XYZ file of C-alpha atoms in Angstrom:
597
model
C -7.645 25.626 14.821
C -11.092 27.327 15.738
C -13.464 25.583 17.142
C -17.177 24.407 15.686
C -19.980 23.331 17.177
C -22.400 21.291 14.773
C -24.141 18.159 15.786
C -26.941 16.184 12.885
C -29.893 14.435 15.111
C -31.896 11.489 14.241
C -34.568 13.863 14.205
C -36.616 12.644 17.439
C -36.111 12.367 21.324
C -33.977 14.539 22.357
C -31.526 14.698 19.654
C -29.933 17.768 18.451
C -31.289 19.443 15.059
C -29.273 19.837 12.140
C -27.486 23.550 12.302
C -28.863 24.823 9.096
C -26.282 27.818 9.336
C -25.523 29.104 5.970
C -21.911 27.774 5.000
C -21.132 31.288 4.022
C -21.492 32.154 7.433
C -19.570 29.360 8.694
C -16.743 30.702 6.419
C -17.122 34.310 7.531
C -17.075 33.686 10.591
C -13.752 31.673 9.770
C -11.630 34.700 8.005
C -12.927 36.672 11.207
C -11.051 34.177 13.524
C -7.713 33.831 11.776
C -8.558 30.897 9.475
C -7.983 30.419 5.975
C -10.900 29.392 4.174
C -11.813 30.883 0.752
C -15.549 32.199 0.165
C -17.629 29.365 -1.423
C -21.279 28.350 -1.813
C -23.201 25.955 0.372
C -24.002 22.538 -0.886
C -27.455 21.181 -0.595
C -26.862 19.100 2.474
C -23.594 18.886 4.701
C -22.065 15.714 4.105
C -18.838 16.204 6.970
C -20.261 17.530 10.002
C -18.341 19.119 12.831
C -17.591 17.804 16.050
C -16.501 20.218 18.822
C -12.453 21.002 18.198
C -13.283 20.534 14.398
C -12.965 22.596 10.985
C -14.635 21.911 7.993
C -15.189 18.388 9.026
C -11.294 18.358 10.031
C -10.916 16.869 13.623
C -8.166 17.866 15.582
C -6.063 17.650 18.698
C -6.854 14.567 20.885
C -9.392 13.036 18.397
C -7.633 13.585 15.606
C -5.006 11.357 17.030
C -7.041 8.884 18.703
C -8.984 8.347 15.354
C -5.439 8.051 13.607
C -4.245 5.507 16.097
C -6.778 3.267 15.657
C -6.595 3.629 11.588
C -2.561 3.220 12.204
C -3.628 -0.476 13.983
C -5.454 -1.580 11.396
C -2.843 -1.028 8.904
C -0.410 -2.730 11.036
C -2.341 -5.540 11.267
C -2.959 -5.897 7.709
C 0.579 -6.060 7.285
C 0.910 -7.878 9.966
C -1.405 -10.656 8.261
C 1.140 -10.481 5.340
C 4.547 -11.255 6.884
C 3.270 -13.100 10.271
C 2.733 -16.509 8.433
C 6.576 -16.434 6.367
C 7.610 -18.305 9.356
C 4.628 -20.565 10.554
C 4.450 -21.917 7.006
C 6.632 -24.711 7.959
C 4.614 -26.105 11.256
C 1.302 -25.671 9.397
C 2.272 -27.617 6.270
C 3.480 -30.544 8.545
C 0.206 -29.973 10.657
C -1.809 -30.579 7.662
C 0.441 -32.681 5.659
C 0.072 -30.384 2.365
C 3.695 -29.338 1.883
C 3.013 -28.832 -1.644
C 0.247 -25.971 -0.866
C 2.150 -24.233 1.460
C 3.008 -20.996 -1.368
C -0.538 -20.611 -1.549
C -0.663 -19.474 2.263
C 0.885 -16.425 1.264
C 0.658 -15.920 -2.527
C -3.627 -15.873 -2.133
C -3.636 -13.323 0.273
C -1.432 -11.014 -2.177
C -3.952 -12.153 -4.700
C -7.400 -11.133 -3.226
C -5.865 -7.699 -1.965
C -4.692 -6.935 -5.377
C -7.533 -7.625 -7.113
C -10.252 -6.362 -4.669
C -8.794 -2.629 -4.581
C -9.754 -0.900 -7.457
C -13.253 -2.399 -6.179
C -12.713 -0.848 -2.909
C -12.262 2.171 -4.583
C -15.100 2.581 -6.166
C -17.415 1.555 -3.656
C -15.676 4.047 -1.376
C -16.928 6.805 -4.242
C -20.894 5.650 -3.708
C -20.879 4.777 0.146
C -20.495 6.178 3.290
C -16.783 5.519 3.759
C -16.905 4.802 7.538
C -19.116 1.664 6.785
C -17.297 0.727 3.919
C -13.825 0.817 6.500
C -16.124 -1.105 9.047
C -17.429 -3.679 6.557
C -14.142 -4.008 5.129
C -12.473 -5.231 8.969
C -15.485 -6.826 9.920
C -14.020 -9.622 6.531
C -10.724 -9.016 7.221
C -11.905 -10.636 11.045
C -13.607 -13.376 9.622
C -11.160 -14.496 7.199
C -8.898 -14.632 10.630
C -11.283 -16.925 12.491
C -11.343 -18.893 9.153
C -7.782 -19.352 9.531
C -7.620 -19.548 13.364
C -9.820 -22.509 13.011
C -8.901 -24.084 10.027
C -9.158 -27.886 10.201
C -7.797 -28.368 6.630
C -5.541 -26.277 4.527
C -8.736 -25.801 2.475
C -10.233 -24.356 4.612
C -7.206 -22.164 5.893
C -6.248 -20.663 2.507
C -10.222 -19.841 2.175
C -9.148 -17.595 4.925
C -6.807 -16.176 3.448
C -7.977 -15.425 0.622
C -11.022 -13.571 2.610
C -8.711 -11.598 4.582
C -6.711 -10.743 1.858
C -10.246 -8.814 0.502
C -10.911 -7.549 3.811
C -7.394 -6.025 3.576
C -7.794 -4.246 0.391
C -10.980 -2.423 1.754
C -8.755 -2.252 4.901
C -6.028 0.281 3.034
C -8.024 1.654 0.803
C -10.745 3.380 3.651
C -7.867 4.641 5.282
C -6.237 7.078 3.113
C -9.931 7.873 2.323
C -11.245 8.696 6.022
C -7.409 10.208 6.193
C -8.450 12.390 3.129
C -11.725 13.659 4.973
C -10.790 14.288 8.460
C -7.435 16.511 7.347
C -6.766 19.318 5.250
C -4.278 18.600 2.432
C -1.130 20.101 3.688
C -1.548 17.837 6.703
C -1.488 14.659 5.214
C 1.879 14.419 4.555
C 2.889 13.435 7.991
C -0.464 11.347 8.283
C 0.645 9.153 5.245
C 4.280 9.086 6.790
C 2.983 7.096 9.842
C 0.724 4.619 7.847
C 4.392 4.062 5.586
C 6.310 3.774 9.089
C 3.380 1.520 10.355
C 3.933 -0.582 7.479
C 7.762 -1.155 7.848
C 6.845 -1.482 11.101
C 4.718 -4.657 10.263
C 7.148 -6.121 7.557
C 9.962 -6.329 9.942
C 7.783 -7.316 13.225
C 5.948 -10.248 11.813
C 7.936 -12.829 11.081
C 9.251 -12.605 14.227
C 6.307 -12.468 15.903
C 4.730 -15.633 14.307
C 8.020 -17.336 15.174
C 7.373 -16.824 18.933
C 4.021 -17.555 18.641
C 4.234 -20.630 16.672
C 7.042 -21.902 19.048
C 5.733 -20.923 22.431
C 1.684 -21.090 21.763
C 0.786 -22.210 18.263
C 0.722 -21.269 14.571
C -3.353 -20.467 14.989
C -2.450 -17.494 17.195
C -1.218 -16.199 13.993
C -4.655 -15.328 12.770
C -6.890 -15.117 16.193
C -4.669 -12.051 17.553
C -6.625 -10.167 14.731
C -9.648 -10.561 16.498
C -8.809 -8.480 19.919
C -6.793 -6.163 17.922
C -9.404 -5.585 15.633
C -12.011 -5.833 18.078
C -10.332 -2.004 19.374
C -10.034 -0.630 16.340
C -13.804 -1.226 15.671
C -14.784 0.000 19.089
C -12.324 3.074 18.656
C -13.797 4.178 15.394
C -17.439 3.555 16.183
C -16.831 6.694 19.195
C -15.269 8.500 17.922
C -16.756 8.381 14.328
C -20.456 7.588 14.772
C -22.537 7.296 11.011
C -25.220 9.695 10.579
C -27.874 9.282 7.407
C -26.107 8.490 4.093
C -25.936 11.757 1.972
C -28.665 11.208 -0.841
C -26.200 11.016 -3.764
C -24.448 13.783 -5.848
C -26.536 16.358 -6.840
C -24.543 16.654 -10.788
C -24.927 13.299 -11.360
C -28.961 13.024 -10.827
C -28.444 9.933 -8.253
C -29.655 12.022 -4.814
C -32.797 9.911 -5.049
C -30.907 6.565 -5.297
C -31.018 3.773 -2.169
C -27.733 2.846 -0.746
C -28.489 -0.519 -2.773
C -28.985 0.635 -6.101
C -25.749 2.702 -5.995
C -24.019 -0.729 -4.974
C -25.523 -2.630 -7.907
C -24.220 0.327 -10.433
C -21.020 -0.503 -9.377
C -18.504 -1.802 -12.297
C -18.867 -5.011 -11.105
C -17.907 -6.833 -14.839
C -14.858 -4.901 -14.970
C -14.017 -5.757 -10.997
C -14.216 -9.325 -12.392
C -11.608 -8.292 -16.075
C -9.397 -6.754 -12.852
C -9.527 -9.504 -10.454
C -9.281 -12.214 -13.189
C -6.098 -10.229 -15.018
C -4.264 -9.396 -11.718
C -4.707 -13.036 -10.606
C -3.042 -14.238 -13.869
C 0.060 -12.043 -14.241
C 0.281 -12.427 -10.119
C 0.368 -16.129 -10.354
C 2.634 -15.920 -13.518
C 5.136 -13.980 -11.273
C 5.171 -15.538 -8.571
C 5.842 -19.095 -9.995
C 7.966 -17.978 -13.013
C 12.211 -18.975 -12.190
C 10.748 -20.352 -8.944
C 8.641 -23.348 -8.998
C 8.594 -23.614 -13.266
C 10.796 -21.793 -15.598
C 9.711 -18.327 -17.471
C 9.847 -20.142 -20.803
C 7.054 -23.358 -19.037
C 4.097 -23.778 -20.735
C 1.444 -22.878 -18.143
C 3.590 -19.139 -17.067
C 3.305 -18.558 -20.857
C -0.340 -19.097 -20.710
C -0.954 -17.346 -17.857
C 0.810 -14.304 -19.288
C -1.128 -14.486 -21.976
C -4.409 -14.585 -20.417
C -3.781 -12.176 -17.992
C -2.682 -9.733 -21.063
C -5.792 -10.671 -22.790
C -7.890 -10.063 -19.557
C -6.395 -6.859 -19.264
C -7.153 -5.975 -22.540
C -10.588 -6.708 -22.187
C -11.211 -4.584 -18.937
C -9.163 -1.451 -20.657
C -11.830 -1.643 -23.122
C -14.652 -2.300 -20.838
C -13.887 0.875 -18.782
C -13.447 2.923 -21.862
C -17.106 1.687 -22.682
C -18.543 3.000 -18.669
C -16.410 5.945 -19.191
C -17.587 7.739 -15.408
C -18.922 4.499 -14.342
C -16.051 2.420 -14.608
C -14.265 0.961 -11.648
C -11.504 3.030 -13.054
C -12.117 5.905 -15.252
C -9.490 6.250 -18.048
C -10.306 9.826 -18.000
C -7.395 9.857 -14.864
C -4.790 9.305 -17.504
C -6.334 12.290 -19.405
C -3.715 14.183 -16.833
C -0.331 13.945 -17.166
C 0.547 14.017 -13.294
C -1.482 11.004 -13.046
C 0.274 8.830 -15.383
C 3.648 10.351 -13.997
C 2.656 9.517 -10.516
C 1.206 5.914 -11.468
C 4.612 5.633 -12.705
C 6.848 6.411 -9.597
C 4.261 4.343 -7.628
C 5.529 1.328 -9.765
C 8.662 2.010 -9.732
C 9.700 3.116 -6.184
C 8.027 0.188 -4.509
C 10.916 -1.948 -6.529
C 13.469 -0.399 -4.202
C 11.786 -1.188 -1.297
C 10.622 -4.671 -1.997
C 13.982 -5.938 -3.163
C 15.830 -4.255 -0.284
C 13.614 -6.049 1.896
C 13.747 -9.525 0.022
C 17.441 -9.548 -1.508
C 19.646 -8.038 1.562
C 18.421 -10.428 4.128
C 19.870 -13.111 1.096
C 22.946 -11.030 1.463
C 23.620 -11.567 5.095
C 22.082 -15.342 5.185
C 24.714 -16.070 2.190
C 27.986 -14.252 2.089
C 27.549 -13.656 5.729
C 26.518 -17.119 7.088
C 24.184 -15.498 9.176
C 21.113 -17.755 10.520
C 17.170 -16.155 9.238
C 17.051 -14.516 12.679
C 20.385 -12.779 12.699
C 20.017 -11.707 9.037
C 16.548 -9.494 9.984
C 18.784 -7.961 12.753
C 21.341 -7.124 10.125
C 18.746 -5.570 7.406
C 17.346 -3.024 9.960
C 19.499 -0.380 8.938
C 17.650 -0.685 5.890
C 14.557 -0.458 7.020
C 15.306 1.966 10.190
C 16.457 4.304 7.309
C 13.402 3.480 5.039
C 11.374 4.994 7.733
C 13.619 7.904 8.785
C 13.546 9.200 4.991
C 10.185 8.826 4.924
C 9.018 10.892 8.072
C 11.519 13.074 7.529
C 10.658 13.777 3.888
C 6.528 13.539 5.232
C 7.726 16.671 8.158
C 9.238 18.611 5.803
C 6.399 18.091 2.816
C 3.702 19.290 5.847
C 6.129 22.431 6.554
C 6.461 23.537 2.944
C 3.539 22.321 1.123
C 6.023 20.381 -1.933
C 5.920 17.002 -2.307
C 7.274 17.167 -5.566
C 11.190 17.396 -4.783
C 10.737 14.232 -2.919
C 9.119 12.788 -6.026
C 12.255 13.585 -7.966
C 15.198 13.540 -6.071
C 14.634 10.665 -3.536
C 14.589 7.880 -6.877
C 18.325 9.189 -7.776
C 19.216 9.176 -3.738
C 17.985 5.177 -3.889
C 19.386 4.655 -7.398
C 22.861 6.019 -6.239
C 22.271 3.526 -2.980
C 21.697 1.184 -5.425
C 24.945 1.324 -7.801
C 27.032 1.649 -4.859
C 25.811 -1.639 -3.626
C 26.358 -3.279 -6.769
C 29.979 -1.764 -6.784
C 30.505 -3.138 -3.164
C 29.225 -6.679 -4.025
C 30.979 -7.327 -7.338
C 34.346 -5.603 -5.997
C 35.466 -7.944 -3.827
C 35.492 -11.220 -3.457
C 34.460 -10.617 0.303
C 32.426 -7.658 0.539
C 33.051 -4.898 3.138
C 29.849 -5.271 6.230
C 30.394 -1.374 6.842
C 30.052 -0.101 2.852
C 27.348 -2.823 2.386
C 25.542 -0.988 5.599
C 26.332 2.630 4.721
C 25.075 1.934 0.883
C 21.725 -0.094 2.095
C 21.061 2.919 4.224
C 21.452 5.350 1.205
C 18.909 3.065 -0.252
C 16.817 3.262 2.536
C 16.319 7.060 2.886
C 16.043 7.433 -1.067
C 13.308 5.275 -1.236
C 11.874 6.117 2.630
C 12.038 9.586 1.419
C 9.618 9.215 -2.056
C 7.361 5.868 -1.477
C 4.227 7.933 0.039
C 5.252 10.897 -2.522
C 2.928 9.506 -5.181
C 0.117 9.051 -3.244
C 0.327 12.531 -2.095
C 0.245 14.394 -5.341
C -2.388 12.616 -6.942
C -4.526 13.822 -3.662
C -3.845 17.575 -4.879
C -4.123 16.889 -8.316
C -8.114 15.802 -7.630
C -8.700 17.915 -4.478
C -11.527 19.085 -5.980
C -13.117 15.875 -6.915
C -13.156 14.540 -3.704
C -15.274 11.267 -4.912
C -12.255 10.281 -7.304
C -10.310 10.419 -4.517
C -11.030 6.729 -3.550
C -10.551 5.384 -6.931
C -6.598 7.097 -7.683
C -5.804 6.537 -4.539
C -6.587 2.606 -4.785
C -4.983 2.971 -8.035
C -1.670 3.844 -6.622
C -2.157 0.783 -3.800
C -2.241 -1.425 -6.800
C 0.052 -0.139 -8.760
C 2.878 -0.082 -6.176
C 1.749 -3.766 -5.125
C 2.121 -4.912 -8.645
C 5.697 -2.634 -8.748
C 6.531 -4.824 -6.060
C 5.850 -7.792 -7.143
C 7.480 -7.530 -10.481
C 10.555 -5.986 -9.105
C 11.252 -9.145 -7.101
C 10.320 -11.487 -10.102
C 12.579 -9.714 -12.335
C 15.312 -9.837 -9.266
C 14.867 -13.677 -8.914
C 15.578 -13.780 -12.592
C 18.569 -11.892 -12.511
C 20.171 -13.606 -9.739
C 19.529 -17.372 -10.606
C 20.609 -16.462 -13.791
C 23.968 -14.765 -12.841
C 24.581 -16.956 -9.734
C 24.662 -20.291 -12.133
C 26.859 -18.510 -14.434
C 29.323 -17.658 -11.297
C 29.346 -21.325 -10.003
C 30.093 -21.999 -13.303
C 32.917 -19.285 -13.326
C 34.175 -19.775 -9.843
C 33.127 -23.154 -8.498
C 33.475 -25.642 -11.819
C 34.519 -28.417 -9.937
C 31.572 -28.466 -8.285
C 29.087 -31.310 -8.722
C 26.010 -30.656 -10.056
C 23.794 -31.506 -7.775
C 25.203 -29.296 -5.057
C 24.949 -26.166 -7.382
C 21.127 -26.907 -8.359
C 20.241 -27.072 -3.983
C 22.342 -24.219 -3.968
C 20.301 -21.928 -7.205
C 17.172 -23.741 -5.228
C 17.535 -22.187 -1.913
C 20.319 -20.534 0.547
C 20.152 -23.946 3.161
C 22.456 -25.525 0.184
C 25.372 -23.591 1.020
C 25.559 -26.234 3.878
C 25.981 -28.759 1.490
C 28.934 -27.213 -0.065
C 32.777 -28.790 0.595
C 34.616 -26.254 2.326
C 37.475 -26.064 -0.088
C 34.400 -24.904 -2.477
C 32.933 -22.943 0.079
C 34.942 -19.049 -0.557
C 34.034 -19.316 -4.514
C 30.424 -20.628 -3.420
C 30.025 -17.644 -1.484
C 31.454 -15.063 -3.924
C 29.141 -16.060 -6.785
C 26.210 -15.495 -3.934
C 27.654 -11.856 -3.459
C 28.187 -11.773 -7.454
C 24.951 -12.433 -8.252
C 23.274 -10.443 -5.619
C 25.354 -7.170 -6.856
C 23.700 -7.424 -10.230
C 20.233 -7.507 -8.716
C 20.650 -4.283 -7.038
C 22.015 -2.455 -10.560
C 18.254 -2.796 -11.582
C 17.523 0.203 -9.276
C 19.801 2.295 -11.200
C 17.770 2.578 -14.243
C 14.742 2.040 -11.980
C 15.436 5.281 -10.319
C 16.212 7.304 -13.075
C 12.945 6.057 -15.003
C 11.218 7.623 -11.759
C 12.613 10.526 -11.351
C 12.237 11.281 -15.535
C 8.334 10.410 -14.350
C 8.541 13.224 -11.808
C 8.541 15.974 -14.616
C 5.288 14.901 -15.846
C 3.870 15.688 -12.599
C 2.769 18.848 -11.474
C 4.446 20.597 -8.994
C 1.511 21.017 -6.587
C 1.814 22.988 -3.468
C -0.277 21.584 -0.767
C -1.072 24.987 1.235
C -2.024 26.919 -1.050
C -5.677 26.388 -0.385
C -7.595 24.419 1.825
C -11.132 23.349 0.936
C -14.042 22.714 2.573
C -14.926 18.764 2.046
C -18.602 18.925 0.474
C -19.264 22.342 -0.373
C -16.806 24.317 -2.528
C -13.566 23.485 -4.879
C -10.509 24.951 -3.711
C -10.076 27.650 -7.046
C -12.010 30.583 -7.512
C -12.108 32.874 -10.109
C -13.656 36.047 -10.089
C -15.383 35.759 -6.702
C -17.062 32.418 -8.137
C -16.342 28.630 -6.790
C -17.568 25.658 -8.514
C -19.264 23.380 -5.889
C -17.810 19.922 -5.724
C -18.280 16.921 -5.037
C -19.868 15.537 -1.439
C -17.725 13.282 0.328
C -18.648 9.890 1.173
C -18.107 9.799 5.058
C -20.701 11.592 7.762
C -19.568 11.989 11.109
C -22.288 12.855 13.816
């Protein structure tokens, strides 16, 4: 890539001046040197500047991946946060004697992320990004020392519930610094790592806080944020120092507007419909066929309100129009509401891999929590091969969209096939369970980032929206997630009764409810029972993975709404010009959010 030499000063001491070089020249000089970047016009003031090894604002080589390594630790340890505490729950309940709050450790964290991205987003479209990622660790940090320090479970799930915000702002400033310092066609790979960084995280942290609530305590849980994050703030803040905020978008009349007054025109009434709806349904999903029935008063209500909540912000942003937290206009284009669908949908595959196989191998395989993480890492081994393979190839041709629509019908064939192999036999085959979760794995691997990735050419000329679709795909594959494995605990309380009932009747009761209530029963069982017992496990666990079938092919019907963008066929210039032309002419766009000095 050709190398740039612009620096912004403060504007005393010695500081270097602004280079005021017309962007045309920039550009020229560009075509002259082998690069690729159409003619365009100059926006009123540069809001990506360029660093020595840099593009357009693109960083490359040795920065580029220093800057990406220290974004790729934050994600991991906002994963990390997720999955760390799934087995510490157990010493801190007993710590604080609150047993009976102990789902809250992990169910508010899930909350406050959810409903603080589409927030996220929108701040991210009205400040400078790189103190919006800053702010957003800096509560991510203290929600950890909350937690570290916690005296009370109070006071602990306050934490969390901080973090889980932090988190959201976390994600969401990633893919948006990611969008800035790139070009388009190399994001694929980019997004591939923060998906591998992710499984990464899922299968590392319960683990982790197993060793570290055994060897040192359950508080080092939340403190080893603080180092961790400690580098990734020092990282960022050298290699991406903030110059002055850009003085607002020129086609919207706000260039005159104060960093504050753009933060108090944020949607903040319909953050607050959001938050309040997504807690609802969230709660409703999480405690409906687990701790209450579906058909219990309170799920009911919670349904309700959260549908009447979400009614209320639909017709609150409809009212802001532009200055909603999330402009209905997105759905105006078909390959957003095809891509909001497949971000739903595929994260189903993923979530109940990762939730229903380890039940698989902890059931019908007697295996103990430990063993049965070892046995699902084919799964996710193969969740992150499909992905970086599928995230190579999308960077070498430029088309995402094949991924979009063929890796749903590779995971919904992984997914029939391990229904056939569970409901088959009465004692499933280990190597077809393994060769069919692997199918699974590279399906799903090979489309989860897919989404995300079209809806960033679809707008590549709005760069400000960028923020906002891209937190809407976060929250829509969060919320995929979380109803896939709500509907999945459904489906297999439901059918394993009816098998204890089929192949178990003589036994009592009692027995079958600790069993339905939670795998440890299956000690509890006589042995003569114990074959059938197991069966109706494997039974019921087949029909949770049919759901992908349909799942897939609703996803990959979804992909033909989407247009099939190809990724280099132009590369724009952040802040100054769209990437179409016609007739010679370019319609400005646009500045971006984050200034780099």
């Amino acid at each position: 890539m050709p190398s740039s030499k612009t620096s912004i000063g403060s504007g005393h001491g010695n500081a270097p001046a602004l280079n005021t070089e017309p962007l045309e020249s920039i550009e020229s000089k560009e075509l002259q040197e082998g690069g690729d970047v159409e003619s365009g016009t100059q926006s009123p003031t540069p809001t990506l500047t360029l660093v020595a090894d840099e593009t357009a604002g693109h960083l490359s080589g040795f920065k580029l991946a220093s800057v990406l390594s220290a974004l790729l630790l934050s994600i991991f340890l906002v994963v990390l946060d997720r999955t760390i505490v799934a087995t510490a729950i157990p010493v801190i309940t007993s710590d604080f004697h609150s047993l009976g709050a102990s789902s809250w450790i992990a169910t508010v964290y899930f909350l406050t992320q959810a409903g603080c991205l589409l927030t996220f987003g929108q701040i991210l479209s009205v400040a400078p990004t790189l103190w919006v990622y800053l702010t957003a660790i800096g509560i991510f940090e203290l929600g950890s020392v909350f937690c570290g320090a916690a005296r009370s479970m109070t006071v602990l799930i306050i934490g969390r519930a901080i973090a889980g915000m932090g988190s959201a702002g976390v994600m969401v400033a990633c893919i948006a610094i990611v969008s800035q310092i790139t070009r388009l066609d190399q994001r694929p790979m980019v997004f591939g790592f923060f998906a591998g960084t992710l499984a990464l995280g899922s299968i590392v942290g319960p683990l982790l806080g197993g060793a570290l609530t055994e060897r040192a305590s359950w508080r080092w849980c939340f403190l080893l944020n603080l180092p961790l994050g400690a580098i990734t703030i020092g990282a960022v803040l050298l290699l991406l120092r903030p110059s002055n905020m850009q003085k607002g978008n020129p086609s919207n009349g706000s260039e005159s507007m104060s960093l504050v007054a753009k933060i108090l025109k944020i949607d903040w009434v319909g953050s607050v419909f959001y938050f309040s709806s997504a807690t609802c349904i969230l709660i409703a999903l999480q405690s409906g066929g687990v701790d209450k029935p579906w058909n219990d008063k309170s799920i009911i209500i919670l349904f309700a309100v959260g549908g009447a909540l979400g009614i209320a912000f639909l017709l609150w942003e409809h009212r802001l129009g532009e200055k909603a937290v999330l402009p209905l206009r997105l759905f105006s284009r078909m390959t957003t509401v095809g891509a909001s669908i497949d971000a739903f949908m595929i994260m189903l595959f993923v979530m109940v891999g990762t939730y229903y196989l380890p039940l698989f191998y902890q059931s019908a395989r007697q295996r103990s929590a430990v063993q049965a993480g070892i046995d699902v890492l084919p799964f996710m081994l193969a969740t992150v091969a499909g992905n970086v393979a599928s995230s190579w190839i999308t960077t070498r041709t430029g088309k995402p969209w094949p991924w979009l629509f063929g890796g749903p019908l590779v995971a919904a064939l992984g997914s029939g096939l391990l229904f056939w192999a569970l409901t088959n036999a009465a004692t499933p085959s280990l190597g077809r369970v393994i060769a069919f979760q692997i199918l699974l794995g590279v399906g799903a691997g090979s489309c989860v980032q897919q989404s995300l990735m079209i809806v960033q050419a679809e707008y590549r000329n709005e760069p400000k929206i960028i923020p906002q679709v891209s937190a809407l795909m976060n929250a829509l594959q969060l919320f995929g997630g979380m109803v896939g494995v709500a509907i999945s605990g459904t489906i297999f309380s439901n059918k394993l009764r009816s098998g204890l009932t089929q192949y178990a009747p003589g036994l009592p009761d009692d027995i079958k409810n600790e069993i339905v209530a939670s795998v440890t029963g299956i000690g509890q069982v006589p042995s003569e029972f114990l074959h059938p017992v197991l069966h109706s496990y494997s039974n019921a666990l087949g029909y949770v993975f049919i759901m992908g079938v349909p799942v897939g092919v609703i996803a990959s019907l979804a992909a033909l709404l989407v247009e099939k963008h190809d990724l280099k066929r132009s590369r724009p210039i952040p802040g100054s010009t769209t990437a179409t032309s016609t007739g010679g002419h370019t319609t400005p766009s646009a500045p971006t959010p984050l200034e780099m000095a």
